[in-house]
């Protein structure tokens, strides 16, 4: 068959609106939220208690911890899938895994199958929590990177919110959550509904592009610049901003390849290890902030505060979590990452200390030995109960505006392209290690040290404040390829400041006609080939597939007469 008669592969139509891409990918974060409230919502129903025979304590901690345990595995595996198959395909694989986990949970006939289902679903959550922020960061322009990566956290809050009210509605079946004969539909309905968003995520990702940085790493240069042009140049690959970003990606990738090491060992090099530890620490402090107590075990918190309708009072947490993430979504790229983390740590620590102090001063041992919580505020302390709930809400609001979004944004942007997926997978694994530990530990802590638990989390927040003040520089507005300049500058973190970037200077040179950029036609950088060269007189773009292994940057760039690199 002659070449002209061969059937060419059909390209699926892609959408290139950055906000649409990042918002849709964030459905992966929504799955995390779905899981959180699908468990916290069923804790207050007799259907769940009767069927599985659980009523708080270490057994419930083990069931809750099954999901973050699976997420730890998923986070560690995510970099291999994302680097080999692409960030987009890895998200789709994770969606399929979630569907399998949701089916197992819905069909569970006892604790063993429920735990297996939560572990499988957790693998998906671990993968998406690591890959989605990387996908968003590599798609977005630097000016709005914080905003679009914050969509991950906002999607988590929406997942919590939507699933909680699905669970709230399902809890009313068979006579309501307090009916001793309530059936299993109270938990099977919300667990089955979880399949829907994962199916949408899997199908929809076919209509969005792979990231230009991943394409470049696979020497698919023509595809990379087309994607950049569609994302940041309204389809114009000759746009100065597109050419400048392409040039930075190519120079950075060449420098990384000269190191000839893309494995995990590179993460141990001092200049990279510092960032790896910082990213892992940020995820650790995010978990140790106490937010998990307010989300996973919000029913127990409200019961301990002496609230009669704990399910309804808990629902306010989820509404606040959604609404108060919006300021970060709108203003994180103006406020900056650093002050957001510092203020968040200070206020969360303060509110948790106040909750602990009030419960310690006015609370008492629960007179009901079969109660899910062992320390409660008596009914005659109604005013104190309301104040405790108010401070609990304020702690949730503070997290939603600060550590919630920044804990995903900051680690996704501080690593070099060569190790980004691997380093973010380790940072996310840190999240799940602590998530698992807390999911298992919080019920026994509430039983044994009672109100003092809030004091412990308050201390963690103040420690996070000190750590971030000393070691976390500001990264807003900095291109991904220039993070080395920030972390290798030698300046203390508290003296870091936003400056004019190389990308801005390069874009200006291209706009002024003082710089030309060569674009490879899908030829590997490590092969020496000379086929053709096309140049447009009214463009700064030179399309070429000439590349050499040993050549310098000048081998890939052409400059106008009289100009310098």
mmCIF file of N, CA and C in Angstrom, residues 18-76:
data_model
loop_
_atom_site.group_PDB
_atom_site.id
_atom_site.type_symbol
_atom_site.label_atom_id
_atom_site.label_comp_id
_atom_site.label_asym_id
_atom_site.label_seq_id
_atom_site.Cartn_x
_atom_site.Cartn_y
_atom_site.Cartn_z
ATOM 1 N N UNK A 18 -6.718 27.049 29.924
ATOM 2 C CA UNK A 18 -5.956 26.612 31.092
ATOM 3 C C UNK A 18 -6.863 26.368 32.291
ATOM 4 N N UNK A 19 -7.806 27.259 32.515
ATOM 5 C CA UNK A 19 -8.709 27.100 33.650
ATOM 6 C C UNK A 19 -9.558 25.843 33.506
ATOM 7 N N UNK A 20 -10.050 25.586 32.290
ATOM 8 C CA UNK A 20 -10.875 24.401 32.064
ATOM 9 C C UNK A 20 -10.064 23.127 32.274
ATOM 10 N N UNK A 21 -8.842 23.115 31.761
ATOM 11 C CA UNK A 21 -7.979 21.930 31.899
ATOM 12 C C UNK A 21 -7.720 21.631 33.366
ATOM 13 N N UNK A 22 -7.276 22.650 34.095
ATOM 14 C CA UNK A 22 -6.877 22.436 35.491
ATOM 15 C C UNK A 22 -8.086 22.154 36.382
ATOM 16 N N UNK A 23 -9.219 22.783 36.079
ATOM 17 C CA UNK A 23 -10.423 22.519 36.867
ATOM 18 C C UNK A 23 -10.907 21.091 36.645
ATOM 19 N N UNK A 24 -10.862 20.626 35.404
ATOM 20 C CA UNK A 24 -11.328 19.265 35.136
ATOM 21 C C UNK A 24 -10.385 18.238 35.763
ATOM 22 N N UNK A 25 -9.082 18.436 35.617
ATOM 23 C CA UNK A 25 -8.131 17.507 36.221
ATOM 24 C C UNK A 25 -8.306 17.444 37.727
ATOM 25 N N UNK A 26 -8.754 18.547 38.319
ATOM 26 C CA UNK A 26 -8.934 18.601 39.773
ATOM 27 C C UNK A 26 -10.037 17.682 40.269
ATOM 28 N N UNK A 27 -10.824 17.105 39.358
ATOM 29 C CA UNK A 27 -11.792 16.090 39.793
ATOM 30 C C UNK A 27 -11.062 14.978 40.539
ATOM 31 N N UNK A 28 -9.783 14.753 40.166
ATOM 32 C CA UNK A 28 -8.979 13.780 40.903
ATOM 33 C C UNK A 28 -8.871 14.132 42.374
ATOM 34 N N UNK A 29 -8.776 15.426 42.684
ATOM 35 C CA UNK A 29 -8.796 15.857 44.077
ATOM 36 C C UNK A 29 -10.167 15.672 44.691
ATOM 37 N N UNK A 30 -11.207 15.855 43.859
ATOM 38 C CA UNK A 30 -12.555 15.656 44.354
ATOM 39 C C UNK A 30 -12.799 14.240 44.846
ATOM 40 N N UNK A 31 -12.106 13.267 44.228
ATOM 41 C CA UNK A 31 -12.252 11.878 44.676
ATOM 42 C C UNK A 31 -11.750 11.718 46.111
ATOM 43 N N UNK A 32 -10.663 12.422 46.441
ATOM 44 C CA UNK A 32 -10.146 12.419 47.806
ATOM 45 C C UNK A 32 -11.206 12.952 48.763
ATOM 46 N N UNK A 33 -11.845 14.058 48.370
ATOM 47 C CA UNK A 33 -12.892 14.631 49.202
ATOM 48 C C UNK A 33 -14.085 13.710 49.341
ATOM 49 N N UNK A 34 -14.445 13.046 48.238
ATOM 50 C CA UNK A 34 -15.551 12.086 48.299
ATOM 51 C C UNK A 34 -15.279 11.021 49.352
ATOM 52 N N UNK A 35 -14.058 10.535 49.394
ATOM 53 C CA UNK A 35 -13.741 9.468 50.343
ATOM 54 C C UNK A 35 -13.817 9.968 51.785
ATOM 55 N N UNK A 36 -13.291 11.168 52.031
ATOM 56 C CA UNK A 36 -13.271 11.694 53.403
ATOM 57 C C UNK A 36 -14.671 11.734 53.992
ATOM 58 N N UNK A 37 -15.605 12.357 53.252
ATOM 59 C CA UNK A 37 -16.929 12.530 53.843
ATOM 60 C C UNK A 37 -17.797 11.291 53.706
ATOM 61 N N UNK A 38 -17.458 10.388 52.794
ATOM 62 C CA UNK A 38 -18.235 9.153 52.724
ATOM 63 C C UNK A 38 -17.988 8.305 53.958
ATOM 64 N N UNK A 39 -16.827 8.478 54.581
ATOM 65 C CA UNK A 39 -16.561 7.764 55.831
ATOM 66 C C UNK A 39 -17.058 8.559 57.039
ATOM 67 N N UNK A 40 -16.752 9.864 57.066
ATOM 68 C CA UNK A 40 -17.156 10.651 58.238
ATOM 69 C C UNK A 40 -18.669 10.725 58.356
ATOM 70 N N UNK A 41 -19.381 10.718 57.227
ATOM 71 C CA UNK A 41 -20.823 10.802 57.267
ATOM 72 C C UNK A 41 -21.486 9.548 57.798
ATOM 73 N N UNK A 42 -20.906 8.369 57.510
ATOM 74 C CA UNK A 42 -21.551 7.124 57.944
ATOM 75 C C UNK A 42 -21.298 6.825 59.414
ATOM 76 N N UNK A 43 -20.308 7.491 60.014
ATOM 77 C CA UNK A 43 -19.987 7.185 61.412
ATOM 78 C C UNK A 43 -21.164 7.451 62.349
ATOM 79 N N UNK A 44 -22.033 8.383 61.970
ATOM 80 C CA UNK A 44 -23.153 8.725 62.849
ATOM 81 C C UNK A 44 -24.422 7.957 62.553
ATOM 82 N N UNK A 45 -24.366 6.917 61.703
ATOM 83 C CA UNK A 45 -25.575 6.167 61.348
ATOM 84 C C UNK A 45 -25.589 4.800 62.028
ATOM 85 N N UNK A 46 -26.780 4.381 62.405
ATOM 86 C CA UNK A 46 -26.924 3.057 62.991
ATOM 87 C C UNK A 46 -26.743 1.963 61.941
ATOM 88 N N UNK A 47 -27.061 2.270 60.677
ATOM 89 C CA UNK A 47 -26.890 1.283 59.625
ATOM 90 C C UNK A 47 -25.453 0.815 59.528
ATOM 91 N N UNK A 48 -24.517 1.773 59.560
ATOM 92 C CA UNK A 48 -23.091 1.434 59.496
ATOM 93 C C UNK A 48 -22.648 0.701 60.763
ATOM 94 N N UNK A 49 -23.053 1.222 61.921
ATOM 95 C CA UNK A 49 -22.650 0.615 63.195
ATOM 96 C C UNK A 49 -23.186 -0.809 63.327
ATOM 97 N N UNK A 50 -24.436 -0.995 62.945
ATOM 98 C CA UNK A 50 -25.045 -2.318 63.066
ATOM 99 C C UNK A 50 -24.399 -3.327 62.125
ATOM 100 N N UNK A 51 -24.157 -2.902 60.888
ATOM 101 C CA UNK A 51 -23.680 -3.840 59.869
ATOM 102 C C UNK A 51 -22.248 -4.292 60.143
ATOM 103 N N UNK A 52 -21.378 -3.323 60.489
ATOM 104 C CA UNK A 52 -19.961 -3.659 60.672
ATOM 105 C C UNK A 52 -19.584 -3.846 62.135
ATOM 106 N N UNK A 53 -20.478 -3.484 63.039
ATOM 107 C CA UNK A 53 -20.190 -3.688 64.455
ATOM 108 C C UNK A 53 -19.103 -2.794 64.997
ATOM 109 N N UNK A 54 -18.948 -1.600 64.418
ATOM 110 C CA UNK A 54 -17.901 -0.668 64.844
ATOM 111 C C UNK A 54 -18.524 0.499 65.591
ATOM 112 N N UNK A 55 -17.818 0.975 66.616
ATOM 113 C CA UNK A 55 -18.316 2.131 67.373
ATOM 114 C C UNK A 55 -17.122 2.909 67.922
ATOM 115 N N UNK A 56 -16.334 3.464 66.995
ATOM 116 C CA UNK A 56 -15.150 4.214 67.397
ATOM 117 C C UNK A 56 -14.001 3.298 67.771
ATOM 118 N N UNK A 57 -12.968 3.857 68.412
ATOM 119 C CA UNK A 57 -11.839 3.080 68.890
ATOM 120 C C UNK A 57 -10.895 2.653 67.790
ATOM 121 N N UNK A 58 -10.030 1.682 68.118
ATOM 122 C CA UNK A 58 -8.952 1.290 67.215
ATOM 123 C C UNK A 58 -9.464 0.587 65.965
ATOM 124 N N UNK A 59 -10.594 -0.156 66.061
ATOM 125 C CA UNK A 59 -11.125 -0.824 64.872
ATOM 126 C C UNK A 59 -11.553 0.191 63.823
ATOM 127 N N UNK A 60 -12.276 1.220 64.248
ATOM 128 C CA UNK A 60 -12.673 2.256 63.299
ATOM 129 C C UNK A 60 -11.451 2.995 62.777
ATOM 130 N N UNK A 61 -10.471 3.196 63.635
ATOM 131 C CA UNK A 61 -9.233 3.828 63.182
ATOM 132 C C UNK A 61 -8.570 3.028 62.088
ATOM 133 N N UNK A 62 -8.586 1.689 62.203
ATOM 134 C CA UNK A 62 -7.971 0.832 61.193
ATOM 135 C C UNK A 62 -8.726 0.915 59.871
ATOM 136 N N UNK A 63 -10.070 0.933 59.927
ATOM 137 C CA UNK A 63 -10.865 1.044 58.706
ATOM 138 C C UNK A 63 -10.603 2.387 58.028
ATOM 139 N N UNK A 64 -10.600 3.444 58.814
ATOM 140 C CA UNK A 64 -10.343 4.776 58.256
ATOM 141 C C UNK A 64 -8.939 4.869 57.677
ATOM 142 N N UNK A 65 -7.967 4.258 58.355
ATOM 143 C CA UNK A 65 -6.573 4.335 57.922
ATOM 144 C C UNK A 65 -6.291 3.513 56.676
ATOM 145 N N UNK A 66 -7.201 2.616 56.286
ATOM 146 C CA UNK A 66 -6.959 1.781 55.109
ATOM 147 C C UNK A 66 -6.811 2.620 53.846
ATOM 148 N N UNK A 67 -7.624 3.665 53.708
ATOM 149 C CA UNK A 67 -7.533 4.504 52.524
ATOM 150 C C UNK A 67 -6.206 5.252 52.442
ATOM 151 N N UNK A 68 -5.780 5.982 53.478
ATOM 152 C CA UNK A 68 -4.468 6.644 53.371
ATOM 153 C C UNK A 68 -3.315 5.658 53.251
ATOM 154 N N UNK A 69 -3.461 4.442 53.775
ATOM 155 C CA UNK A 69 -2.408 3.436 53.592
ATOM 156 C C UNK A 69 -2.276 3.087 52.114
ATOM 157 N N UNK A 70 -3.418 2.885 51.435
ATOM 158 C CA UNK A 70 -3.378 2.658 49.994
ATOM 159 C C UNK A 70 -2.860 3.873 49.245
ATOM 160 N N UNK A 71 -3.190 5.047 49.752
ATOM 161 C CA UNK A 71 -2.737 6.284 49.106
ATOM 162 C C UNK A 71 -1.223 6.424 49.170
ATOM 163 N N UNK A 72 -0.628 5.937 50.246
ATOM 164 C CA UNK A 72 0.832 5.959 50.347
ATOM 165 C C UNK A 72 1.444 5.140 49.220
ATOM 166 N N UNK A 73 0.894 3.962 48.972
ATOM 167 C CA UNK A 73 1.379 3.118 47.877
ATOM 168 C C UNK A 73 1.171 3.824 46.541
ATOM 169 N N UNK A 74 -0.014 4.406 46.347
ATOM 170 C CA UNK A 74 -0.302 5.101 45.100
ATOM 171 C C UNK A 74 0.605 6.289 44.852
ATOM 172 N N UNK A 75 0.895 7.048 45.909
ATOM 173 C CA UNK A 75 1.770 8.214 45.759
ATOM 174 C C UNK A 75 3.176 7.800 45.345
ATOM 175 N N UNK A 76 3.698 6.739 45.966
ATOM 176 C CA UNK A 76 5.044 6.284 45.635
ATOM 177 C C UNK A 76 5.118 5.723 44.217
#
